[in-house]
Amino acid sequence: MDTEADIERAAINLVRFAHTCRASGKAIKREDLREHVLQNTGTRQFKQVFETANAYLKEDFGLQMVSLPQHEKRTGSSAATNGTKAANRWVLQSVLPDQARQQVDMMQTTEEREILGFAATVLSLIFVNNMCLSHEQLVMYVRKLGPPQYVLPSDESRESISGGYATDAQMESAAQAAVAYLVRTSYIDKLAPQNNALHSLANTQATQSAGGEEADSGQEYTWGPQAKVMFQPMDMARFIASVTGQECTPEFIKAIGRAYGQNIESV
């Protein structure tokens, strides 16, 4: 890859790959870029292609690739970022002003809107629980919400749930699958248990879920890298106000901040 034409061609391929990842709800991973888009490129060439692709994305689509933060690990009683270096993963983020972005969001497919709305609602529940939910709480909330059919593992599950005749076992399996989807797409993260021995014992004693997988008893969840890129605390406060039919007043923001665990306006 020695000429400007080579750089431009690779950048266009990277733009296409970035859109494909976005459509499938996946992060853009450096190893995938090297394997599928930028074979045999050095560090300097990778930077050139990446910067050129980002310029095309901003100019033509109002988007940019932003780095996902590292996954979190628990230290003591709190969650902390795992390391200081940014992970070699990116997602597309809008660079458009709010009004223009809202118009673009209206052009999303039904699938995209439903999945994003579902993810945002789950994230809001974690947000107002001091950024942490147990596995049992999370599955309970997901069951009550009803996961969108697009994240369910089989046509049979989709048909029975959408038809309103799903069994309790099918609802449990669907909720577990939805949680796994949110983890897989980095909307939520598993927190390492504070006491690995107790966690291991709890899992050993856990009952088998309907899908045949061991129930993840004792596991806790927080926001994942994707959520941190997509939603700022004030964005989440506005979202909660809108879905609860309340005005996003200073008093409301302070109340949400107390549930969040810190002053939202200072974040």
PDB file of N, CA, C and O in Angstrom, residues 81-119:
ATOM      1  N   THR A  81     -12.247   1.321  35.550  1.00  0.00           N
ATOM      2  CA  THR A  81     -11.841   0.995  34.196  1.00  0.00           C
ATOM      3  C   THR A  81     -10.629   0.094  34.210  1.00  0.00           C
ATOM      4  O   THR A  81      -9.674   0.325  34.952  1.00  0.00           O
ATOM      5  N   ASN A  82     -10.640  -0.908  33.379  1.00  0.00           N
ATOM      6  CA  ASN A  82      -9.572  -1.893  33.326  1.00  0.00           C
ATOM      7  C   ASN A  82      -8.430  -1.377  32.468  1.00  0.00           C
ATOM      8  O   ASN A  82      -8.364  -1.583  31.277  1.00  0.00           O
ATOM      9  N   GLY A  83      -7.549  -0.645  33.131  1.00  0.00           N
ATOM     10  CA  GLY A  83      -6.413  -0.081  32.412  1.00  0.00           C
ATOM     11  C   GLY A  83      -6.684   1.320  31.935  1.00  0.00           C
ATOM     12  O   GLY A  83      -7.792   1.821  31.991  1.00  0.00           O
ATOM     13  N   THR A  84      -5.640   2.004  31.449  1.00  0.00           N
ATOM     14  CA  THR A  84      -5.775   3.390  31.017  1.00  0.00           C
ATOM     15  C   THR A  84      -5.764   3.526  29.500  1.00  0.00           C
ATOM     16  O   THR A  84      -6.200   4.534  28.972  1.00  0.00           O
ATOM     17  N   LYS A  85      -5.271   2.536  28.792  1.00  0.00           N
ATOM     18  CA  LYS A  85      -5.230   2.619  27.339  1.00  0.00           C
ATOM     19  C   LYS A  85      -6.597   2.317  26.744  1.00  0.00           C
ATOM     20  O   LYS A  85      -7.327   1.472  27.225  1.00  0.00           O
ATOM     21  N   ALA A  86      -6.921   3.022  25.681  1.00  0.00           N
ATOM     22  CA  ALA A  86      -8.184   2.748  24.993  1.00  0.00           C
ATOM     23  C   ALA A  86      -8.084   1.403  24.290  1.00  0.00           C
ATOM     24  O   ALA A  86      -7.026   1.009  23.795  1.00  0.00           O
ATOM     25  N   ALA A  87      -9.189   0.682  24.272  1.00  0.00           N
ATOM     26  CA  ALA A  87      -9.209  -0.608  23.589  1.00  0.00           C
ATOM     27  C   ALA A  87      -9.121  -0.402  22.092  1.00  0.00           C
ATOM     28  O   ALA A  87      -9.458   0.663  21.574  1.00  0.00           O
ATOM     29  N   ASN A  88      -8.663  -1.427  21.396  1.00  0.00           N
ATOM     30  CA  ASN A  88      -8.569  -1.362  19.939  1.00  0.00           C
ATOM     31  C   ASN A  88      -9.905  -1.724  19.307  1.00  0.00           C
ATOM     32  O   ASN A  88     -10.006  -2.622  18.473  1.00  0.00           O
ATOM     33  N   ARG A  89     -10.944  -1.023  19.755  1.00  0.00           N
ATOM     34  CA  ARG A  89     -12.296  -1.230  19.228  1.00  0.00           C
ATOM     35  C   ARG A  89     -12.962   0.132  19.091  1.00  0.00           C
ATOM     36  O   ARG A  89     -12.727   1.032  19.900  1.00  0.00           O
ATOM     37  N   TRP A  90     -13.802   0.265  18.043  1.00  0.00           N
ATOM     38  CA  TRP A  90     -14.464   1.535  17.788  1.00  0.00           C
ATOM     39  C   TRP A  90     -15.928   1.288  17.448  1.00  0.00           C
ATOM     40  O   TRP A  90     -16.303   0.188  17.052  1.00  0.00           O
ATOM     41  N   VAL A  91     -16.726   2.336  17.596  1.00  0.00           N
ATOM     42  CA  VAL A  91     -18.106   2.330  17.109  1.00  0.00           C
ATOM     43  C   VAL A  91     -18.341   3.641  16.375  1.00  0.00           C
ATOM     44  O   VAL A  91     -17.604   4.626  16.574  1.00  0.00           O
ATOM     45  N   LEU A  92     -19.370   3.654  15.545  1.00  0.00           N
ATOM     46  CA  LEU A  92     -19.730   4.879  14.841  1.00  0.00           C
ATOM     47  C   LEU A  92     -20.598   5.755  15.740  1.00  0.00           C
ATOM     48  O   LEU A  92     -21.537   5.286  16.365  1.00  0.00           O
ATOM     49  N   GLN A  93     -20.251   7.043  15.770  1.00  0.00           N
ATOM     50  CA  GLN A  93     -20.995   8.005  16.577  1.00  0.00           C
ATOM     51  C   GLN A  93     -21.303   9.224  15.720  1.00  0.00           C
ATOM     52  O   GLN A  93     -20.477   9.680  14.932  1.00  0.00           O
ATOM     53  N   SER A  94     -22.518   9.752  15.876  1.00  0.00           N
ATOM     54  CA  SER A  94     -22.928  10.908  15.085  1.00  0.00           C
ATOM     55  C   SER A  94     -22.156  12.153  15.505  1.00  0.00           C
ATOM     56  O   SER A  94     -21.882  12.368  16.679  1.00  0.00           O
ATOM     57  N   VAL A  95     -21.815  12.985  14.525  1.00  0.00           N
ATOM     58  CA  VAL A  95     -21.193  14.281  14.809  1.00  0.00           C
ATOM     59  C   VAL A  95     -22.147  15.415  14.436  1.00  0.00           C
ATOM     60  O   VAL A  95     -21.767  16.585  14.448  1.00  0.00           O
ATOM     61  N   LEU A  96     -23.395  15.058  14.125  1.00  0.00           N
ATOM     62  CA  LEU A  96     -24.377  16.055  13.726  1.00  0.00           C
ATOM     63  C   LEU A  96     -24.935  16.791  14.940  1.00  0.00           C
ATOM     64  O   LEU A  96     -24.963  16.249  16.047  1.00  0.00           O
ATOM     65  N   PRO A  97     -25.413  18.033  14.762  1.00  0.00           N
ATOM     66  CA  PRO A  97     -26.106  18.737  15.843  1.00  0.00           C
ATOM     67  C   PRO A  97     -27.353  17.967  16.257  1.00  0.00           C
ATOM     68  O   PRO A  97     -27.866  17.134  15.497  1.00  0.00           O
ATOM     69  N   ASP A  98     -27.859  18.237  17.468  1.00  0.00           N
ATOM     70  CA  ASP A  98     -28.976  17.471  18.024  1.00  0.00           C
ATOM     71  C   ASP A  98     -30.176  17.401  17.082  1.00  0.00           C
ATOM     72  O   ASP A  98     -30.746  16.334  16.859  1.00  0.00           O
ATOM     73  N   GLN A  99     -30.591  18.531  16.520  1.00  0.00           N
ATOM     74  CA  GLN A  99     -31.789  18.552  15.680  1.00  0.00           C
ATOM     75  C   GLN A  99     -31.598  17.701  14.431  1.00  0.00           C
ATOM     76  O   GLN A  99     -32.469  16.926  14.037  1.00  0.00           O
ATOM     77  N   ALA A 100     -30.440  17.835  13.803  1.00  0.00           N
ATOM     78  CA  ALA A 100     -30.165  17.044  12.599  1.00  0.00           C
ATOM     79  C   ALA A 100     -30.049  15.570  12.945  1.00  0.00           C
ATOM     80  O   ALA A 100     -30.507  14.702  12.190  1.00  0.00           O
ATOM     81  N   ARG A 101     -29.463  15.263  14.099  1.00  0.00           N
ATOM     82  CA  ARG A 101     -29.324  13.863  14.504  1.00  0.00           C
ATOM     83  C   ARG A 101     -30.685  13.221  14.741  1.00  0.00           C
ATOM     84  O   ARG A 101     -30.905  12.065  14.402  1.00  0.00           O
ATOM     85  N   GLN A 102     -31.610  13.971  15.329  1.00  0.00           N
ATOM     86  CA  GLN A 102     -32.951  13.455  15.560  1.00  0.00           C
ATOM     87  C   GLN A 102     -33.645  13.122  14.249  1.00  0.00           C
ATOM     88  O   GLN A 102     -34.362  12.128  14.143  1.00  0.00           O
ATOM     89  N   GLN A 103     -33.431  13.944  13.223  1.00  0.00           N
ATOM     90  CA  GLN A 103     -34.038  13.671  11.916  1.00  0.00           C
ATOM     91  C   GLN A 103     -33.459  12.402  11.306  1.00  0.00           C
ATOM     92  O   GLN A 103     -34.178  11.595  10.701  1.00  0.00           O
ATOM     93  N   VAL A 104     -32.150  12.210  11.476  1.00  0.00           N
ATOM     94  CA  VAL A 104     -31.511  10.996  10.964  1.00  0.00           C
ATOM     95  C   VAL A 104     -32.013   9.773  11.726  1.00  0.00           C
ATOM     96  O   VAL A 104     -32.273   8.716  11.141  1.00  0.00           O
ATOM     97  N   ASP A 105     -32.169   9.905  13.061  1.00  0.00           N
ATOM     98  CA  ASP A 105     -32.635   8.792  13.873  1.00  0.00           C
ATOM     99  C   ASP A 105     -34.021   8.321  13.429  1.00  0.00           C
ATOM    100  O   ASP A 105     -34.355   7.139  13.540  1.00  0.00           O
ATOM    101  N   MET A 106     -34.840   9.252  12.935  1.00  0.00           N
ATOM    102  CA  MET A 106     -36.175   8.896  12.470  1.00  0.00           C
ATOM    103  C   MET A 106     -36.127   7.994  11.238  1.00  0.00           C
ATOM    104  O   MET A 106     -37.102   7.329  10.900  1.00  0.00           O
ATOM    105  N   MET A 107     -34.961   7.965  10.561  1.00  0.00           N
ATOM    106  CA  MET A 107     -34.810   7.144   9.362  1.00  0.00           C
ATOM    107  C   MET A 107     -34.314   5.741   9.688  1.00  0.00           C
ATOM    108  O   MET A 107     -34.103   4.934   8.788  1.00  0.00           O
ATOM    109  N   GLN A 108     -34.122   5.427  10.980  1.00  0.00           N
ATOM    110  CA  GLN A 108     -33.682   4.094  11.357  1.00  0.00           C
ATOM    111  C   GLN A 108     -34.747   3.054  11.012  1.00  0.00           C
ATOM    112  O   GLN A 108     -35.935   3.356  10.951  1.00  0.00           O
ATOM    113  N   THR A 109     -34.305   1.833  10.810  1.00  0.00           N
ATOM    114  CA  THR A 109     -35.245   0.748  10.569  1.00  0.00           C
ATOM    115  C   THR A 109     -35.998   0.422  11.859  1.00  0.00           C
ATOM    116  O   THR A 109     -35.571   0.797  12.953  1.00  0.00           O
ATOM    117  N   THR A 110     -37.107  -0.275  11.709  1.00  0.00           N
ATOM    118  CA  THR A 110     -37.877  -0.685  12.885  1.00  0.00           C
ATOM    119  C   THR A 110     -37.022  -1.520  13.825  1.00  0.00           C
ATOM    120  O   THR A 110     -37.071  -1.360  15.049  1.00  0.00           O
ATOM    121  N   GLU A 111     -36.212  -2.415  13.259  1.00  0.00           N
ATOM    122  CA  GLU A 111     -35.336  -3.256  14.074  1.00  0.00           C
ATOM    123  C   GLU A 111     -34.353  -2.414  14.874  1.00  0.00           C
ATOM    124  O   GLU A 111     -34.168  -2.628  16.081  1.00  0.00           O
ATOM    125  N   GLU A 112     -33.720  -1.440  14.217  1.00  0.00           N
ATOM    126  CA  GLU A 112     -32.748  -0.588  14.910  1.00  0.00           C
ATOM    127  C   GLU A 112     -33.395   0.207  16.029  1.00  0.00           C
ATOM    128  O   GLU A 112     -32.842   0.325  17.133  1.00  0.00           O
ATOM    129  N   ARG A 113     -34.581   0.754  15.768  1.00  0.00           N
ATOM    130  CA  ARG A 113     -35.272   1.545  16.790  1.00  0.00           C
ATOM    131  C   ARG A 113     -35.672   0.688  17.990  1.00  0.00           C
ATOM    132  O   ARG A 113     -35.520   1.110  19.139  1.00  0.00           O
ATOM    133  N   GLU A 114     -36.175  -0.508  17.717  1.00  0.00           N
ATOM    134  CA  GLU A 114     -36.632  -1.362  18.811  1.00  0.00           C
ATOM    135  C   GLU A 114     -35.465  -1.836  19.671  1.00  0.00           C
ATOM    136  O   GLU A 114     -35.564  -1.855  20.904  1.00  0.00           O
ATOM    137  N   ILE A 115     -34.376  -2.220  19.030  1.00  0.00           N
ATOM    138  CA  ILE A 115     -33.219  -2.688  19.795  1.00  0.00           C
ATOM    139  C   ILE A 115     -32.618  -1.546  20.606  1.00  0.00           C
ATOM    140  O   ILE A 115     -32.279  -1.718  21.789  1.00  0.00           O
ATOM    141  N   LEU A 116     -32.481  -0.363  20.008  1.00  0.00           N
ATOM    142  CA  LEU A 116     -31.915   0.771  20.731  1.00  0.00           C
ATOM    143  C   LEU A 116     -32.822   1.185  21.890  1.00  0.00           C
ATOM    144  O   LEU A 116     -32.340   1.484  22.991  1.00  0.00           O
ATOM    145  N   GLY A 117     -34.141   1.197  21.659  1.00  0.00           N
ATOM    146  CA  GLY A 117     -35.065   1.545  22.728  1.00  0.00           C
ATOM    147  C   GLY A 117     -35.014   0.550  23.874  1.00  0.00           C
ATOM    148  O   GLY A 117     -35.046   0.942  25.054  1.00  0.00           O
ATOM    149  N   PHE A 118     -34.918  -0.730  23.528  1.00  0.00           N
ATOM    150  CA  PHE A 118     -34.809  -1.775  24.546  1.00  0.00           C
ATOM    151  C   PHE A 118     -33.511  -1.613  25.332  1.00  0.00           C
ATOM    152  O   PHE A 118     -33.513  -1.643  26.574  1.00  0.00           O
ATOM    153  N   ALA A 119     -32.396  -1.428  24.623  1.00  0.00           N
ATOM    154  CA  ALA A 119     -31.107  -1.275  25.296  1.00  0.00           C
ATOM    155  C   ALA A 119     -31.101  -0.042  26.197  1.00  0.00           C
ATOM    156  O   ALA A 119     -30.624  -0.092  27.338  1.00  0.00           O
TER     157      ALA A 119
END
